[in-house]
CSV table of C-alpha atoms in Angstrom, one decimal:
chain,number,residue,atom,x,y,z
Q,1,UNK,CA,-3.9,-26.2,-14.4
Q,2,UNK,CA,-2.8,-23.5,-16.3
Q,3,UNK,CA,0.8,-22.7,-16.5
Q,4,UNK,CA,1.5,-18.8,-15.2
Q,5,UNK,CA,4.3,-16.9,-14.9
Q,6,UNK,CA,5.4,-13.3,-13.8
Q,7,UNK,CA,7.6,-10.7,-15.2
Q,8,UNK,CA,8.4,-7.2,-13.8
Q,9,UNK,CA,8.2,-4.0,-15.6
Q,10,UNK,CA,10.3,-1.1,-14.8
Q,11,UNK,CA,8.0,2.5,-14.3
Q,12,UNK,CA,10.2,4.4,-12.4
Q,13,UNK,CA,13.9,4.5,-10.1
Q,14,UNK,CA,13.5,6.3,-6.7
Q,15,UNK,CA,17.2,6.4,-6.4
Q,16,UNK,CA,19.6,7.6,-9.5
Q,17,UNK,CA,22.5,5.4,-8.4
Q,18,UNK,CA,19.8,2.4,-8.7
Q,19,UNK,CA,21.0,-0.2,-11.7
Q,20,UNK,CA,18.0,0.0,-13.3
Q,21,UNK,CA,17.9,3.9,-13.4
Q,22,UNK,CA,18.3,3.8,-17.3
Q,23,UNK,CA,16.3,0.8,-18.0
Q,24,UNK,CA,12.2,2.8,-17.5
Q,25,UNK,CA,9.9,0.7,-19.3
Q,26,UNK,CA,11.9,-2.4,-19.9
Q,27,UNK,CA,10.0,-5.6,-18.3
Q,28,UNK,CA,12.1,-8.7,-16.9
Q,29,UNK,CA,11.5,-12.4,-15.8
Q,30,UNK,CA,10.7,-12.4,-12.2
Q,31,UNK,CA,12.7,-15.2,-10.3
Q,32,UNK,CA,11.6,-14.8,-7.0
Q,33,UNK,CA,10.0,-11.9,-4.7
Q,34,UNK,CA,9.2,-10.6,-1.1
Q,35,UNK,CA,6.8,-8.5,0.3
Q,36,UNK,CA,9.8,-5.4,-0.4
Q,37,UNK,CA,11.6,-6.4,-3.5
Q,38,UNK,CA,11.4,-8.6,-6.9
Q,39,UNK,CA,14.2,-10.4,-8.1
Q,40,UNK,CA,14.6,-10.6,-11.5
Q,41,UNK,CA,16.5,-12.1,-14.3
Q,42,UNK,CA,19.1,-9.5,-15.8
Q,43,UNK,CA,21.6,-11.8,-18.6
Q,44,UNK,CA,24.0,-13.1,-16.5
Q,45,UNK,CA,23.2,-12.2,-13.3
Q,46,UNK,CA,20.4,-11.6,-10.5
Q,47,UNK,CA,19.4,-8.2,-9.7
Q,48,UNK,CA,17.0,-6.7,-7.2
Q,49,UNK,CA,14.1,-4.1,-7.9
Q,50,UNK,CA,12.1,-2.0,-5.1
Q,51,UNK,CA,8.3,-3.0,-5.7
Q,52,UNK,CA,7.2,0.5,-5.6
Q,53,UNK,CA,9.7,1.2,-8.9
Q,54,UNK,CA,7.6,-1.6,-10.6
Q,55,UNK,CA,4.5,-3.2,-11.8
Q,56,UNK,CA,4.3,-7.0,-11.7
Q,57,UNK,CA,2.7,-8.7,-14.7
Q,58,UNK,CA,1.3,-12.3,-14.2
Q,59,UNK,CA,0.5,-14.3,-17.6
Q,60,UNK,CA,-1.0,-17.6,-18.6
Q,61,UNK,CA,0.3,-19.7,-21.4
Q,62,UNK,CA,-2.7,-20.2,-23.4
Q,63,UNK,CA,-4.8,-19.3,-26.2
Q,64,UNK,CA,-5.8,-15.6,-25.8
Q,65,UNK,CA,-9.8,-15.1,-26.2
Q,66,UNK,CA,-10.8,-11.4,-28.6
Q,67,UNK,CA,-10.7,-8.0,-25.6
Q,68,UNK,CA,-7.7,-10.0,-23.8
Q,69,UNK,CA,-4.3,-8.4,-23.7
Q,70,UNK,CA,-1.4,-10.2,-24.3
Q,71,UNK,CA,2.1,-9.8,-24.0
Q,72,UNK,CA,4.9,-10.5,-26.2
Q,73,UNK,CA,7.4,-12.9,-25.0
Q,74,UNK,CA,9.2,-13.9,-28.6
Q,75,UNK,CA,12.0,-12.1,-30.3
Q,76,UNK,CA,9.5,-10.5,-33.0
Q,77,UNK,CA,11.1,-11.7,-36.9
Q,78,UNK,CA,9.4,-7.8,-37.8
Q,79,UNK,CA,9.6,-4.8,-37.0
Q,80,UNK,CA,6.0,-3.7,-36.1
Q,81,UNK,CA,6.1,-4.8,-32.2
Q,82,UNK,CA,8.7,-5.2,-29.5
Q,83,UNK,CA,9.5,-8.0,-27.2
Q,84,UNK,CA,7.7,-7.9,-24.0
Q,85,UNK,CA,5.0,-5.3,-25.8
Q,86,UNK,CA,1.4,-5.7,-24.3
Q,87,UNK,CA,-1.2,-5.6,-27.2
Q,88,UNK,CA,-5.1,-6.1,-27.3
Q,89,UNK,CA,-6.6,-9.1,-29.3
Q,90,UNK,CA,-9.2,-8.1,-31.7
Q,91,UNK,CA,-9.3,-11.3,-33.7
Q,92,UNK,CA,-8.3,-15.1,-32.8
Q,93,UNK,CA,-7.6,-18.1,-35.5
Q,94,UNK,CA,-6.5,-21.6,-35.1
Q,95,UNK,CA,-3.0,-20.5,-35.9
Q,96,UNK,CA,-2.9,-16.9,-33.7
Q,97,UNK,CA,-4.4,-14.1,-32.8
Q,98,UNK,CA,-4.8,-10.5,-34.8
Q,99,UNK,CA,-3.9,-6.9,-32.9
Q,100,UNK,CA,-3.9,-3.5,-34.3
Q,101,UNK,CA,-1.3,-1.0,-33.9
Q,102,UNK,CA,-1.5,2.5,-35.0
Q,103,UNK,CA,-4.2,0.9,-37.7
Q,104,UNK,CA,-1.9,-1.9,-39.1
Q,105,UNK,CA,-2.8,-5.6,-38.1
Q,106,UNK,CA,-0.2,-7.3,-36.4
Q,107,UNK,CA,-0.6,-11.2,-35.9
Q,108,UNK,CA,1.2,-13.1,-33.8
Q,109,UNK,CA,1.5,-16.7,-33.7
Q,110,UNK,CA,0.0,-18.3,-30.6
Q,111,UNK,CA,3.7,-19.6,-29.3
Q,112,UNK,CA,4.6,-15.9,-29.1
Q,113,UNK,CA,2.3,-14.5,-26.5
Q,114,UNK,CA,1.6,-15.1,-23.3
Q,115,UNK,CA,-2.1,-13.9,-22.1
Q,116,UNK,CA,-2.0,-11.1,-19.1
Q,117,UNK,CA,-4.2,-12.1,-16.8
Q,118,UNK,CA,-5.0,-9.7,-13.7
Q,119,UNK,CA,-5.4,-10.1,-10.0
Q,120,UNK,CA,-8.4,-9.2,-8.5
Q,121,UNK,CA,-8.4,-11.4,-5.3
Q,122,UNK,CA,-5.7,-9.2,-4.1
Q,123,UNK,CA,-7.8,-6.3,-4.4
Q,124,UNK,CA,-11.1,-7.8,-2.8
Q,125,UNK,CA,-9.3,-8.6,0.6
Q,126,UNK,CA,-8.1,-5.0,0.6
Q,127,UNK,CA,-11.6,-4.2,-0.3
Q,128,UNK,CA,-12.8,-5.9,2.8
Q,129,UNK,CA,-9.5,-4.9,5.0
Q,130,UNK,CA,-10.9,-1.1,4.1
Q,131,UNK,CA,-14.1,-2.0,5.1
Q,132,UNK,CA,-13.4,-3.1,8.3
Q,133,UNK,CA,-11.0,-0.4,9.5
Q,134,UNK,CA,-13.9,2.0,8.8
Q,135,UNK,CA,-16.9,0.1,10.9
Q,136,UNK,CA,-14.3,-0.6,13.8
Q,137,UNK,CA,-13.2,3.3,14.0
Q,138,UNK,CA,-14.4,5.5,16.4
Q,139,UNK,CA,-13.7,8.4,13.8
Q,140,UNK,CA,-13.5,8.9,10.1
Q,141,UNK,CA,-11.9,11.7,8.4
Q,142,UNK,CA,-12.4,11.5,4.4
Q,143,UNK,CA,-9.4,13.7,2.8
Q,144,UNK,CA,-10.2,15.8,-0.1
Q,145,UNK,CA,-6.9,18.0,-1.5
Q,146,UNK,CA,-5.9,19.9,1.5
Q,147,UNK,CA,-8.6,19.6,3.6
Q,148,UNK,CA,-10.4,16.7,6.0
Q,149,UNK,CA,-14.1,16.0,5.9
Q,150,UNK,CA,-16.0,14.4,8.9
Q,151,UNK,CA,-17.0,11.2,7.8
Q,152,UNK,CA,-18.0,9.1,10.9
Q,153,UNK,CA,-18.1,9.9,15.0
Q,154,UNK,CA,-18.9,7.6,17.3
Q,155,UNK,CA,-18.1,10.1,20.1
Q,156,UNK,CA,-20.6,13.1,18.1
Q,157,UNK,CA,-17.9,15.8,18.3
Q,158,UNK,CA,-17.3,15.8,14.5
Q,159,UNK,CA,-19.8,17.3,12.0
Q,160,UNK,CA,-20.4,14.9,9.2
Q,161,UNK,CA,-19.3,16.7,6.0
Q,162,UNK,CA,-17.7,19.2,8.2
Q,163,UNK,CA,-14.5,20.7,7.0
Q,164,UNK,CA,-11.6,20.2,9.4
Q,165,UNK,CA,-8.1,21.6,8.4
Q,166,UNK,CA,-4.7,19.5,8.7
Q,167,UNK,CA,-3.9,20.6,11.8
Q,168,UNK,CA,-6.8,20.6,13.4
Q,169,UNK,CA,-6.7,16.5,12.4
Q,170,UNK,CA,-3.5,16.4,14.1
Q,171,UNK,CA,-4.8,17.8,17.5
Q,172,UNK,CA,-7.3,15.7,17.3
Q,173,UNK,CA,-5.6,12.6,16.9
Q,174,UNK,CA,-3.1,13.6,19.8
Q,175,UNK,CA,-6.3,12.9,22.5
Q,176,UNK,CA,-8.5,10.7,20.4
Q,177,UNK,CA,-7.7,6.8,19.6
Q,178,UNK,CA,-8.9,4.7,16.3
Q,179,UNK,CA,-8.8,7.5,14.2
Q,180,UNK,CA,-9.0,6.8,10.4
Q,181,UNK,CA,-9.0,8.6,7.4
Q,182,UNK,CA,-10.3,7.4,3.7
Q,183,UNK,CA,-7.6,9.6,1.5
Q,184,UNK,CA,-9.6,11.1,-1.6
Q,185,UNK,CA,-7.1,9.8,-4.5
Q,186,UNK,CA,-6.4,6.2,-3.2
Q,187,UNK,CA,-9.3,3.3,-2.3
Q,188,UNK,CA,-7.2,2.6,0.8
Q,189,UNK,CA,-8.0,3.9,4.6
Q,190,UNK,CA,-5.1,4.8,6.8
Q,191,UNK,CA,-4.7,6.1,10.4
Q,192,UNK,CA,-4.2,10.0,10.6
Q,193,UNK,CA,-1.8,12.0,8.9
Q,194,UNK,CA,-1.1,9.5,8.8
Q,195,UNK,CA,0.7,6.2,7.7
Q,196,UNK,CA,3.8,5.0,10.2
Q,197,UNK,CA,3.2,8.1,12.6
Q,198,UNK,CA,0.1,7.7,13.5
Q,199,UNK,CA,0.3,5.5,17.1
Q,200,UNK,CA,2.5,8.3,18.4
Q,201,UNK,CA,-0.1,11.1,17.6
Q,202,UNK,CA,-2.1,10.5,20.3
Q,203,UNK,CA,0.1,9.3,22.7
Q,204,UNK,CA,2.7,11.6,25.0
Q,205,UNK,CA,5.2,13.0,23.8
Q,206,UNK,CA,8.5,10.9,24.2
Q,207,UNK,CA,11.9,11.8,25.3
Q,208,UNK,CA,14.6,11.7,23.1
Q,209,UNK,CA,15.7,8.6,25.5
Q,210,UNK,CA,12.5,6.8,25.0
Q,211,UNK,CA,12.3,7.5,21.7
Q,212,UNK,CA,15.6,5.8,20.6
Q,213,UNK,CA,14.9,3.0,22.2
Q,214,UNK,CA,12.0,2.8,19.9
Q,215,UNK,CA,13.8,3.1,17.2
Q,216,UNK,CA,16.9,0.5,17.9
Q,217,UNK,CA,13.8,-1.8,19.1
Q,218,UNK,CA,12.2,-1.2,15.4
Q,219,UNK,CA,15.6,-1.6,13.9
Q,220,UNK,CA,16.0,-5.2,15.7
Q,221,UNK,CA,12.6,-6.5,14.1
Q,222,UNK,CA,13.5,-5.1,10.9
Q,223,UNK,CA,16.6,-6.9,10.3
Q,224,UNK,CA,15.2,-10.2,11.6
Q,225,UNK,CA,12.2,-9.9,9.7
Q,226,UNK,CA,14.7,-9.5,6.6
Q,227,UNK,CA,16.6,-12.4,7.6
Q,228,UNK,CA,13.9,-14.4,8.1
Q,229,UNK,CA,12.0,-13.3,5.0
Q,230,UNK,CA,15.4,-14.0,3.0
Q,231,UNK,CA,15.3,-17.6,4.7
Q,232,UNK,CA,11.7,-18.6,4.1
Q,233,UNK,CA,12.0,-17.6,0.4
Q,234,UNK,CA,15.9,-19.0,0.3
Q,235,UNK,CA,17.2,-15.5,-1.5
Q,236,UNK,CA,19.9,-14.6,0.3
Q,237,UNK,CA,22.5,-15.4,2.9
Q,238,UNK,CA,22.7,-12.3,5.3
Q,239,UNK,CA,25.9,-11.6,7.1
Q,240,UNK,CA,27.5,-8.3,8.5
Q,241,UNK,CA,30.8,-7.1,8.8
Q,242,UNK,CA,30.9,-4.5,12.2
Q,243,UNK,CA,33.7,-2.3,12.6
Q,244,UNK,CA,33.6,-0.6,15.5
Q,245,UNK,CA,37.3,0.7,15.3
Q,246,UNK,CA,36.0,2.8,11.9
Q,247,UNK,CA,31.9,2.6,13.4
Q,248,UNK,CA,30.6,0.7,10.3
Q,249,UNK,CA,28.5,-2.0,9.7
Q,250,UNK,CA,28.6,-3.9,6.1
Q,251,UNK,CA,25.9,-5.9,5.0
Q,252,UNK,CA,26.1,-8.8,2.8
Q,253,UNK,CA,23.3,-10.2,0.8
Q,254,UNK,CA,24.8,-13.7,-1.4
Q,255,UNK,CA,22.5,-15.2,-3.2
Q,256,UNK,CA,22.3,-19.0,-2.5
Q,257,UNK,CA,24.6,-21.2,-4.4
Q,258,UNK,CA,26.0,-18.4,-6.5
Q,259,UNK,CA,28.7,-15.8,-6.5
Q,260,UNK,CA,26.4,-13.3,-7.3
Q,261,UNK,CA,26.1,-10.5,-4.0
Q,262,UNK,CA,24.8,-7.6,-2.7
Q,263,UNK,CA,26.5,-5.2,-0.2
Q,264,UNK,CA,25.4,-2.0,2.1
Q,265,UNK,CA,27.2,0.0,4.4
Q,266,UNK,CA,26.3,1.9,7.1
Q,267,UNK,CA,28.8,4.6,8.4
Q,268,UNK,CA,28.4,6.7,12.1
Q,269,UNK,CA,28.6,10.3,11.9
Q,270,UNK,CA,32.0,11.5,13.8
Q,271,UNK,CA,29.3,13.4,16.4
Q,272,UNK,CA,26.7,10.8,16.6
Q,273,UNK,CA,26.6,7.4,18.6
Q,274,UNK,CA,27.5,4.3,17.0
Q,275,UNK,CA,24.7,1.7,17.6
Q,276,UNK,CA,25.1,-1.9,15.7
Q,277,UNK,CA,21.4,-2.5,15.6
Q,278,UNK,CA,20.9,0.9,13.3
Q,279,UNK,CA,23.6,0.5,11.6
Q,280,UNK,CA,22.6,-3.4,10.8
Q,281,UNK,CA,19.2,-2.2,10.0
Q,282,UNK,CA,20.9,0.6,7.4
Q,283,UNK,CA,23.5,-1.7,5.9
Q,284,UNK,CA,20.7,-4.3,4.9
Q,285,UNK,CA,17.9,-2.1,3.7
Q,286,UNK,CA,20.7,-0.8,1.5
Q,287,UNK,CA,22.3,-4.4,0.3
Q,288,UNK,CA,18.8,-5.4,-0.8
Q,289,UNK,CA,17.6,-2.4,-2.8
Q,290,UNK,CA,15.3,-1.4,-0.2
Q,291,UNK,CA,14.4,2.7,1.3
Q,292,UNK,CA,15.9,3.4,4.7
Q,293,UNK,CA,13.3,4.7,7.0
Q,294,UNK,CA,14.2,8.2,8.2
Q,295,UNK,CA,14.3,7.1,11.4
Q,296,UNK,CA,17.5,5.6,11.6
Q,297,UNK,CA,19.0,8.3,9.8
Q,298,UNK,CA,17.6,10.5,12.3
Q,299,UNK,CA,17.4,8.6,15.2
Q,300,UNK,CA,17.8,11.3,18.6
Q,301,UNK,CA,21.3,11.0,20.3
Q,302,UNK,CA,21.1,9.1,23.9
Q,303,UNK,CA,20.7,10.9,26.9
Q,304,UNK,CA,20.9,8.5,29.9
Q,305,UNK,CA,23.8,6.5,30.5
Q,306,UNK,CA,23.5,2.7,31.4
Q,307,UNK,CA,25.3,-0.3,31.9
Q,308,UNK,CA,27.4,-1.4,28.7
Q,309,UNK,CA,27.7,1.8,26.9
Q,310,UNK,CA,30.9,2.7,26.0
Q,311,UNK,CA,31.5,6.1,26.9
Q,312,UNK,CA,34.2,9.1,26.9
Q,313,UNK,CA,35.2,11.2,30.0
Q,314,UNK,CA,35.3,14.9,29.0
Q,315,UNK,CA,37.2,17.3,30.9
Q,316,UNK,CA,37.6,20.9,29.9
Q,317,UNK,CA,36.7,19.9,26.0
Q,318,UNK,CA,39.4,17.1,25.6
Q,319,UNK,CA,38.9,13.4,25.9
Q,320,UNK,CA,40.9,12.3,29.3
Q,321,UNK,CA,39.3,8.4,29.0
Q,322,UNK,CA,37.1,5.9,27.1
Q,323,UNK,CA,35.3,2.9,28.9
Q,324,UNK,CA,32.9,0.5,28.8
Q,325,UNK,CA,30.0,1.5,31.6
Q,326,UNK,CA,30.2,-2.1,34.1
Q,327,UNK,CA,28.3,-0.3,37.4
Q,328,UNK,CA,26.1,2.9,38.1
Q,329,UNK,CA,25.4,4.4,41.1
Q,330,UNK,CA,23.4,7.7,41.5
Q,331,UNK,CA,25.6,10.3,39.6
Q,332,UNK,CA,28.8,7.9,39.9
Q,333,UNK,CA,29.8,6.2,36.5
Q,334,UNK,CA,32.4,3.7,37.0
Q,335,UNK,CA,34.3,0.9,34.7
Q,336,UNK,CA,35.6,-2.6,35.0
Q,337,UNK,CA,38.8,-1.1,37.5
Q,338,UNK,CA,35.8,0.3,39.8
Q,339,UNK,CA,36.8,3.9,38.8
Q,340,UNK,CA,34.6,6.6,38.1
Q,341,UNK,CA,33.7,9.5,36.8
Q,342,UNK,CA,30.0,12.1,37.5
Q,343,UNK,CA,27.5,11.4,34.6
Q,344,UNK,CA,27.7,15.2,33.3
Q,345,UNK,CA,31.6,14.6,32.1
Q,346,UNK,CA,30.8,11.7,30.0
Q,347,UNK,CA,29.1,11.4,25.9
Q,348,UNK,CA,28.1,8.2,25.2
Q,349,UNK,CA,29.5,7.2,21.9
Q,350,UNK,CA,28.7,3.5,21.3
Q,351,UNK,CA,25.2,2.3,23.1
Q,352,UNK,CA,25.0,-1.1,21.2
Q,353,UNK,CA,25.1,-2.8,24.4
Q,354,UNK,CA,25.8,-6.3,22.7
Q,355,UNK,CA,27.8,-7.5,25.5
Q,356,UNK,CA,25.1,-7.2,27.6
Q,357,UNK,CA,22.8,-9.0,25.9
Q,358,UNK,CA,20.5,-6.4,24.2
């Protein structure tokens, strides 16, 4: 079998602060990768790169064949190409293989290259994950610029080729499930307007209650999905570091038997309430290179006490008491000495609820 290996080139940095900010175009070795990040070989240490700041290039060690592309993996002895430079073979010998550049040959020995091979099995299962998200839809938009076109409907209350505006999309999808649109500049399909929202289009609107819930739910997954991600591709060790004295939660991604690490921090507003699982979720997207969703930076403020919260007793704007909620009963609030205080004069500052096993 034919040995391959994979390298990562750098097209863009969402994020100024990340370390490969000043490194656009530069490829390096990939050691090891998840479905969110590529770990790759920096001199001297491991570093992490978002996949959507890169494009993965898988190669073959082999004798190139004339119309393949190569690329250089050799420290070149002249000046006329660079290290890890994809070139075109126009001519192949027992010795090498010819490339031009600019209209000057360049020949490079067959131990110097690697051939670039692409894959297209990747892109036939999304061809066919496509297809089937269309025939199982009830309706398909097809988006073209700013407008959406009626593509399919089951139910007969959308004019094929008919123009429907973005908004009228939305209202749609609100009282109307398996709802699908084909954008016009990507050979994907998505759900309405459309990506991670689309599920809560058509449903009720939630509370603010019911809706962070959601979100400290989501945040839960995420950081076990992580962890266990991290564990089935033995990356990193995950641990956190929760202070809720200061109401901040430090992630820590080590890299197995190495001293090399990665850290995040999440850090509660002074107004906003302190939830671990956020915060857990924050800290690691951060300590492994990855984009925090916007909804744990903007996840609603609770509005119903229960059982574990730790809250504050308000009275005339100053803070009289801070407890842990043990009981509830109708509008009584009480804590562990079986005092209590009405519902309205509390905030809840800290609804983690760890102690109580969520």
């Amino acid at each position: 079998m034919t040995k391959t290996k994979k390298y990562v080139r750098i097209l863009k940095a969402r994020y100024e602060s990340s370390w490969y900010a000043d490194k656009i175009g530069e490829v390096f070795e990939l050691t090891g990768e998840t479905v969110s990040f590529y770990d790759v070989r920096v001199p001297g240490v491991g570093r992490l790169v978002n996949v959507e700041d890169a494009e993965l290039i898988v190669t073959e060690k082999r004798p190139a064949k004339v119309g393949e592309r190569v690329l250089i993996t050799e420290k070149p002895v002249r000046k006329d190409y660079e290290i890890y430079e994809p070139v075109t073979v126009d001519n192949v010998n027992i010795y090498g293989v010819e490339s031009y550049k600019n209209g000057r040959p360049i020949f490079l020995n067959h131990y110097e290259y690697e051939v670039i091979v692409s894959n297209e099995v990747k892109n036939e299962e999304a061809d066919e994950i496509n297809k089937m998200l269309v025939d199982q839809a009830k309706t398909v938009f097809e988006r073209k610029d700013d407008k959406y076109f009626g593509y399919k409907s089951r139910l007969g209350d959308i004019v094929i080729g008919g123009a429907y505006s973005y908004a009228f999309v939305v209202h749609y999808a609100k009282t109307n499930e398996d709802v699908v649109i084909i954008p016009g500049d990507v050979n994907t399909v998505t759900t309405p307007v459309c990506t991670t929202e689309a599920e809560r289009l058509w449903k009720p609107e939630k509370t603010a209650q019911e809706r962070r819930d959601e979100i400290v739910e989501q945040a839960k997954a995420d950081v076990e999905r992580l962890r266990t991600n991290n564990r089935l591709w033995r990356t990193f060790d995950i641990t956190f570091d929760i202070n809720r004295e200061s109401r901040t939660v430090e992630a820590v991604a080590k890299k197995l038997n190495s001293r090399t690490a990665f850290y995040g921090t999440a850090i509660c507003a002074p107004d906003d309430c302190f939830n671990i699982h956020i915060g857990e979720a924050i800290a690691l997207h951060r300590a492994l290179g990855l984009e925090v969703p916007d909804e744990y930076m903007n996840a609603p403020q609770p509005t119903e006490v229960r059982v574990g919260d730790i809250v504050k007793l308000i009275h005339n704007g100053e803070v009289i008491d801070e407890y842990r909620v043990s009981k509830i009963e109708d509008d009584r609030v009480y804590d562990h000495d079986n005092t209590w205080a009405p519902k309205r004069t509390l905030k809840i500052i800290d609804d983690s609820r760890t102690e109580v096993g969520e």
